[in-house]
Amino acid sequence: MIEGYGAIRKLPDAACQPDKNLEYRIVYRISSPPEKEGDPTPGLSHIALTINLFEWAGVPGEHLHLAGVVHSGATPATLTLEAYRRDFGRVNPDADLIHQLTQNGVALYVCGQSVLKHGYRRDDVNPEVTYALSALSVLPAYQMKGYALMHY
């Protein structure tokens, strides 16, 4: 499970429990920044919630295929600790979460167009995040491979 993020409430008698035999493929479009300074990015937190919820429900980890592309207002989440501190004067609240997600097999991308639009450089991007041409190239590529799209 993802420690410290994506808290779940266990509801064993609720409808629509995850099917332990299905292969889940989900791609997240992450564009919204945190509402409050210092909070993690909501879309990244929802990926953690997905992992925690499906693990609690007994879905084997090898049945969960998750990817996310960060762009627009959420782009700063993907900055290195140094770049984030340089631009915001504090620690990147998403650094630990990004590490835990990638360690749990989540493929994370950042839109190169958004990186440049925000005035960042490629070397400002956390090395655990893949620098992609565009969110517009990542999202349809995953959808064409059968991934369900989630927006955050």
XYZ file of N, CA and C in Angstrom:
456
model
N 0.839 -1.190 0.000
C 0.000 0.000 0.000
C 0.881 1.249 0.000
N 0.283 2.343 -0.368
C 0.992 3.620 -0.394
C 0.855 4.255 0.983
N 1.953 4.395 1.679
C 1.977 4.904 3.050
C 1.750 6.416 3.088
N 0.776 6.860 3.889
C 0.566 8.277 4.129
C -0.263 9.012 3.082
N -0.737 8.309 2.072
C -1.519 8.935 0.999
C -2.647 7.995 0.597
N -3.711 8.582 0.045
C -4.789 7.764 -0.492
C -5.527 6.970 0.554
N -5.902 7.642 1.656
C -6.628 6.958 2.724
C -7.957 6.432 2.202
N -8.312 5.223 2.609
C -9.573 4.608 2.187
C -10.418 4.286 3.410
N -11.688 4.116 3.166
C -12.619 3.631 4.176
C -13.102 2.262 3.687
N -12.938 1.284 4.500
C -13.290 -0.091 4.109
C -14.808 -0.270 4.162
N -15.368 -0.685 3.025
C -16.817 -0.876 2.916
C -17.101 -2.252 2.306
N -16.903 -3.310 3.067
C -17.022 -4.660 2.516
C -18.418 -5.019 2.018
N -19.468 -4.333 2.467
C -20.819 -4.663 2.031
C -21.347 -3.716 0.957
N -20.513 -2.822 0.445
C -20.933 -1.884 -0.592
C -20.951 -2.569 -1.962
N -21.770 -2.038 -2.861
C -21.870 -2.567 -4.223
C -20.611 -2.227 -5.025
N -20.446 -2.916 -6.134
C -19.361 -2.661 -7.105
C -17.973 -2.859 -6.515
N -17.779 -3.936 -5.800
C -16.452 -4.283 -5.290
C -15.567 -4.659 -6.481
N -14.273 -4.356 -6.437
C -13.377 -4.740 -7.537
C -13.354 -6.258 -7.725
N -13.328 -6.668 -8.971
C -13.258 -8.083 -9.327
C -11.786 -8.503 -9.307
N -11.447 -9.429 -8.453
C -10.058 -9.868 -8.280
C -9.485 -10.541 -9.525
N -10.346 -10.942 -10.454
C -9.892 -11.647 -11.650
C -9.674 -10.733 -12.855
N -10.138 -9.500 -12.763
C -9.976 -8.571 -13.888
C -8.588 -7.945 -13.915
N -8.167 -7.533 -15.097
C -6.955 -6.738 -15.273
C -7.422 -5.283 -15.378
N -6.990 -4.449 -14.467
C -7.395 -3.050 -14.454
C -6.314 -2.202 -15.112
N -6.732 -1.426 -16.118
C -5.830 -0.512 -16.823
C -6.450 0.876 -16.741
N -5.741 1.778 -16.052
C -6.262 3.129 -15.835
C -5.159 4.134 -16.116
N -5.489 5.169 -16.877
C -4.570 6.278 -17.100
C -5.228 7.530 -16.523
N -4.454 8.290 -15.784
C -4.935 9.486 -15.102
C -4.440 10.738 -15.814
N -5.355 11.638 -16.092
C -5.012 12.963 -16.616
C -4.985 13.889 -15.402
N -3.787 14.340 -15.035
C -3.594 15.103 -13.801
C -3.248 16.539 -14.163
N -4.222 17.433 -13.991
C -4.008 18.825 -14.377
C -4.313 19.822 -13.266
N -4.982 19.385 -12.203
C -5.364 20.308 -11.130
C -4.295 20.392 -10.052
N -3.911 21.604 -9.679
C -2.943 21.771 -8.590
C -3.626 21.547 -7.239
N -2.851 21.418 -6.183
C -3.449 21.291 -4.851
C -4.260 22.542 -4.507
N -5.326 22.362 -3.743
C -6.127 23.508 -3.309
C -5.391 24.321 -2.252
N -4.612 23.639 -1.414
C -3.926 24.295 -0.304
C -2.420 24.112 -0.439
N -1.678 25.167 -0.211
C -0.217 25.127 -0.271
C 0.314 24.031 0.654
N 1.211 23.208 0.123
C 1.823 22.143 0.916
C 1.104 20.806 0.824
N -0.096 20.792 0.235
C -0.813 19.528 0.049
C -0.297 18.820 -1.198
N -0.445 17.500 -1.250
C -0.069 16.785 -2.474
C -1.065 17.080 -3.594
N -0.644 16.851 -4.806
C -1.481 17.053 -5.977
C -2.620 16.030 -5.974
N -3.868 16.499 -6.141
C -5.019 15.593 -6.024
C -4.968 14.367 -6.935
N -4.572 14.524 -8.179
C -4.532 13.379 -9.091
C -3.551 12.314 -8.647
N -2.406 12.734 -8.126
C -1.425 11.770 -7.619
C -1.971 11.053 -6.388
N -2.672 11.800 -5.541
C -3.293 11.191 -4.357
C -4.348 10.168 -4.753
N -5.078 10.443 -5.848
C -6.097 9.495 -6.299
C -5.476 8.206 -6.858
N -4.295 8.305 -7.428
C -3.617 7.076 -7.856
C -3.272 6.245 -6.620
N -2.781 6.904 -5.572
C -2.479 6.192 -4.323
C -3.741 5.561 -3.754
N -4.851 6.292 -3.791
C -6.121 5.768 -3.305
C -6.522 4.522 -4.098
N -6.339 4.559 -5.402
C -6.659 3.407 -6.247
C -5.853 2.182 -5.818
N -4.557 2.369 -5.654
C -3.691 1.258 -5.234
C -4.148 0.713 -3.886
N -4.378 1.605 -2.927
C -4.772 1.172 -1.587
C -6.135 0.470 -1.592
N -7.087 1.022 -2.326
C -8.425 0.446 -2.376
C -8.416 -0.931 -3.034
N -7.732 -1.042 -4.158
C -7.727 -2.317 -4.869
C -6.917 -3.368 -4.111
N -5.866 -2.949 -3.439
C -5.116 -3.911 -2.623
C -5.977 -4.409 -1.476
N -6.673 -3.495 -0.789
C -7.564 -3.897 0.301
C -8.617 -4.880 -0.204
N -9.115 -4.653 -1.432
C -10.156 -5.509 -2.003
C -9.612 -6.849 -2.498
N -8.301 -7.041 -2.436
C -7.718 -8.318 -2.806
C -7.321 -8.460 -4.262
N -7.305 -7.362 -4.993
C -6.871 -7.422 -6.392
C -5.355 -7.577 -6.406
N -4.831 -8.620 -7.035
C -3.378 -8.805 -7.076
C -2.688 -7.622 -7.758
N -1.556 -7.226 -7.243
C -0.810 -6.110 -7.802
C -0.525 -6.248 -9.283
N -0.317 -7.481 -9.740
C -0.022 -7.687 -11.160
C -1.258 -7.494 -12.045
N -2.433 -7.299 -11.441
C -3.652 -7.024 -12.205
C -3.951 -5.528 -12.292
N -3.104 -4.726 -11.702
C -3.328 -3.282 -11.653
C -2.253 -2.584 -12.481
N -2.668 -1.963 -13.583
C -1.763 -1.284 -14.511
C -2.161 0.187 -14.535
N -1.334 1.031 -13.913
C -1.681 2.434 -13.756
C -0.626 3.334 -14.382
N -1.107 4.416 -14.984
C -0.223 5.431 -15.553
C -0.855 6.791 -15.302
N -0.036 7.808 -15.269
C -0.548 9.158 -15.104
C 0.287 10.134 -15.892
N -0.382 11.138 -16.451
C 0.339 12.211 -17.123
C -0.039 13.524 -16.438
N 0.990 14.222 -16.000
C 0.834 15.490 -15.291
C 1.043 16.618 -16.286
N 0.131 17.593 -16.246
C 0.272 18.742 -17.141
C -0.461 19.938 -16.558
N -0.450 21.029 -17.282
C -1.170 22.245 -16.933
C -0.794 22.709 -15.515
N -1.778 23.034 -14.692
C -1.521 23.575 -13.362
C -0.873 22.625 -12.384
N -0.858 21.332 -12.695
C -0.244 20.345 -11.807
C 1.237 20.118 -12.110
N 1.755 20.727 -13.162
C 3.135 20.500 -13.605
C 4.181 20.644 -12.492
N 4.085 21.640 -11.598
C 5.111 21.772 -10.553
C 5.293 20.526 -9.684
N 4.299 19.669 -9.607
C 4.422 18.431 -8.810
C 5.596 17.588 -9.261
N 5.967 17.706 -10.526
C 6.999 16.838 -11.095
C 8.402 17.411 -10.978
N 8.549 18.547 -10.330
C 9.869 19.162 -10.213
C 10.763 18.428 -9.213
N 12.054 18.499 -9.450
C 13.021 17.965 -8.490
C 12.922 18.765 -7.194
N 13.486 18.231 -6.131
C 13.492 18.962 -4.857
C 14.172 20.314 -5.011
N 15.274 20.337 -5.757
C 16.036 21.580 -5.936
C 15.242 22.614 -6.734
N 14.644 22.187 -7.840
C 13.877 23.113 -8.678
C 12.643 23.624 -7.935
N 11.994 22.767 -7.196
C 10.806 23.179 -6.457
C 11.184 24.198 -5.378
N 12.259 23.919 -4.653
C 12.706 24.850 -3.607
C 13.104 26.187 -4.224
N 13.784 26.147 -5.366
C 14.194 27.366 -6.059
C 12.981 28.230 -6.408
N 11.917 27.595 -6.906
C 10.758 28.353 -7.387
C 9.696 28.626 -6.327
N 9.611 27.768 -5.307
C 8.544 27.920 -4.322
C 9.046 28.112 -2.889
N 10.355 27.965 -2.670
C 10.925 28.206 -1.354
C 10.600 27.162 -0.310
N 10.192 25.983 -0.724
C 9.865 24.910 0.225
C 10.039 23.547 -0.453
N 9.875 22.503 0.335
C 10.013 21.136 -0.156
C 8.820 20.784 -1.042
N 9.084 20.042 -2.097
C 8.020 19.579 -2.988
C 7.146 18.567 -2.237
N 5.870 18.890 -1.997
C 5.002 17.980 -1.241
C 4.654 16.697 -1.991
N 5.019 16.611 -3.271
C 4.708 15.428 -4.066
C 5.889 14.482 -4.245
N 7.067 14.864 -3.810
C 8.273 14.066 -4.074
C 8.170 12.654 -3.486
N 7.772 12.536 -2.229
C 7.667 11.213 -1.607
C 6.562 10.393 -2.260
N 5.436 11.015 -2.554
C 4.326 10.318 -3.183
C 4.727 9.798 -4.568
N 5.401 10.632 -5.355
C 5.876 10.204 -6.671
C 6.804 8.998 -6.528
N 7.695 9.053 -5.552
C 8.613 7.931 -5.328
C 7.838 6.650 -5.009
N 6.877 6.741 -4.091
C 6.107 5.547 -3.723
C 5.289 5.013 -4.900
N 4.720 5.916 -5.691
C 3.925 5.469 -6.842
C 4.796 4.742 -7.852
N 5.933 5.319 -8.188
C 6.796 4.676 -9.183
C 7.368 3.362 -8.641
N 7.632 3.299 -7.349
C 8.109 2.053 -6.748
C 7.030 0.965 -6.791
N 5.783 1.392 -6.908
C 4.666 0.455 -6.998
C 4.219 0.236 -8.441
N 5.085 0.575 -9.385
C 4.840 0.252 -10.786
C 4.029 1.246 -11.582
N 3.708 2.395 -11.014
C 2.943 3.398 -11.744
C 3.872 4.115 -12.727
N 3.457 4.194 -13.983
C 4.211 4.937 -15.003
C 3.747 6.388 -14.956
N 4.641 7.287 -14.570
C 4.300 8.710 -14.484
C 5.022 9.488 -15.575
N 4.271 10.373 -16.222
C 4.786 11.225 -17.288
C 4.496 12.677 -16.947
N 5.295 13.557 -17.489
C 4.978 14.982 -17.451
C 4.950 15.476 -18.886
N 4.014 16.342 -19.172
C 3.868 16.930 -20.494
C 5.015 17.913 -20.737
N 5.853 17.620 -21.733
C 6.975 18.499 -22.054
C 6.516 19.898 -22.455
N 5.353 19.985 -23.092
C 4.814 21.291 -23.487
C 4.510 22.138 -22.249
N 3.939 21.500 -21.226
C 3.624 22.212 -19.984
C 4.885 22.609 -19.227
N 5.886 21.738 -19.248
C 7.158 22.055 -18.586
C 7.714 23.349 -19.167
N 7.789 23.413 -20.495
C 8.342 24.596 -21.152
C 7.444 25.814 -20.987
N 6.137 25.629 -21.049
C 5.187 26.734 -20.889
C 5.315 27.388 -19.520
N 5.614 26.585 -18.504
C 5.786 27.109 -17.150
C 7.179 27.697 -16.913
N 8.044 27.620 -17.908
C 9.377 28.196 -17.765
C 10.389 27.275 -17.114
N 10.067 25.992 -17.001
C 10.997 25.025 -16.427
C 11.852 24.425 -17.530
N 12.927 23.786 -17.110
C 13.812 23.081 -18.043
C 13.622 21.572 -17.851
N 14.066 20.836 -18.829
C 13.949 19.380 -18.747
C 14.669 18.835 -17.514
N 15.819 19.399 -17.173
C 16.551 18.889 -16.004
C 15.937 19.334 -14.677
N 14.860 20.130 -14.724
C 14.100 20.463 -13.515
C 13.123 19.351 -13.141
N 12.925 18.375 -14.046
C 11.938 17.314 -13.849
C 12.535 16.167 -13.036
N 11.780 15.742 -12.058
C 12.134 14.599 -11.214
C 12.502 13.410 -12.119
N 13.658 12.791 -11.907
C 14.070 11.673 -12.763
C 13.150 10.452 -12.670
N 12.276 10.386 -11.675
C 11.321 9.277 -11.582
C 10.095 9.501 -12.478
N 10.029 10.675 -13.104
C 8.920 11.017 -13.995
C 9.471 11.070 -15.421
N 8.767 10.434 -16.355
C 9.190 10.422 -17.754
C 8.771 11.717 -18.434
N 9.726 12.353 -19.075
C 9.497 13.591 -19.819
C 8.912 13.221 -21.176
N 7.640 13.545 -21.396
C 6.941 13.157 -22.623
C 6.765 14.359 -23.541
N 6.546 14.085 -24.798
C 6.292 15.142 -25.765
C 5.113 15.997 -25.326
N 4.018 15.338 -24.932
C 2.805 16.068 -24.611
C 1.807 15.154 -23.916
N 0.945 15.736 -23.106
C -0.181 14.974 -22.564
C -1.056 14.498 -23.714
N -1.105 15.286 -24.762
C -1.907 14.937 -25.934
C -1.378 13.725 -26.685
N -0.129 13.370 -26.463
C 0.406 12.151 -27.085
C 0.306 10.957 -26.130
N 0.422 11.198 -24.835
C 0.375 10.106 -23.855
C -1.046 9.555 -23.697
N -2.005 10.441 -23.506
C -3.363 9.993 -23.192
C -3.995 9.120 -24.271
N -4.004 9.537 -25.535
C -4.608 8.645 -26.531
C -3.824 7.347 -26.732
N -2.505 7.397 -26.563
C -1.709 6.171 -26.710
C -2.155 5.129 -25.677
N -2.358 5.558 -24.437
C -2.818 4.622 -23.410
C -4.259 4.193 -23.638
N -5.109 5.139 -24.038
C -6.509 4.791 -24.280
C -6.624 3.781 -25.425
N -5.804 3.915 -26.437
C -5.846 2.986 -27.562
C -5.352 1.591 -27.156
N -4.665 1.514 -26.011
C -4.231 0.224 -25.476
C -5.236 -0.335 -24.466
N -6.399 0.308 -24.373
C -7.463 -0.199 -23.501
C -7.498 0.370 -22.103
N -6.795 1.452 -21.834
C -6.800 2.061 -20.505
C -8.009 2.975 -20.357
N -8.682 2.888 -19.213
C -9.786 3.795 -18.888
C -9.184 5.129 -18.448
N -9.824 6.216 -18.829
C -9.321 7.550 -18.514
C -10.002 8.108 -17.282
N -9.193 8.606 -16.354
C -9.679 9.302 -15.161
C -9.115 10.714 -15.192
N -9.946 11.708 -14.851
C -9.521 13.119 -14.873
C -9.372 13.661 -13.456
N -8.247 14.315 -13.197
C -8.044 15.009 -11.914
C -7.291 16.289 -12.141
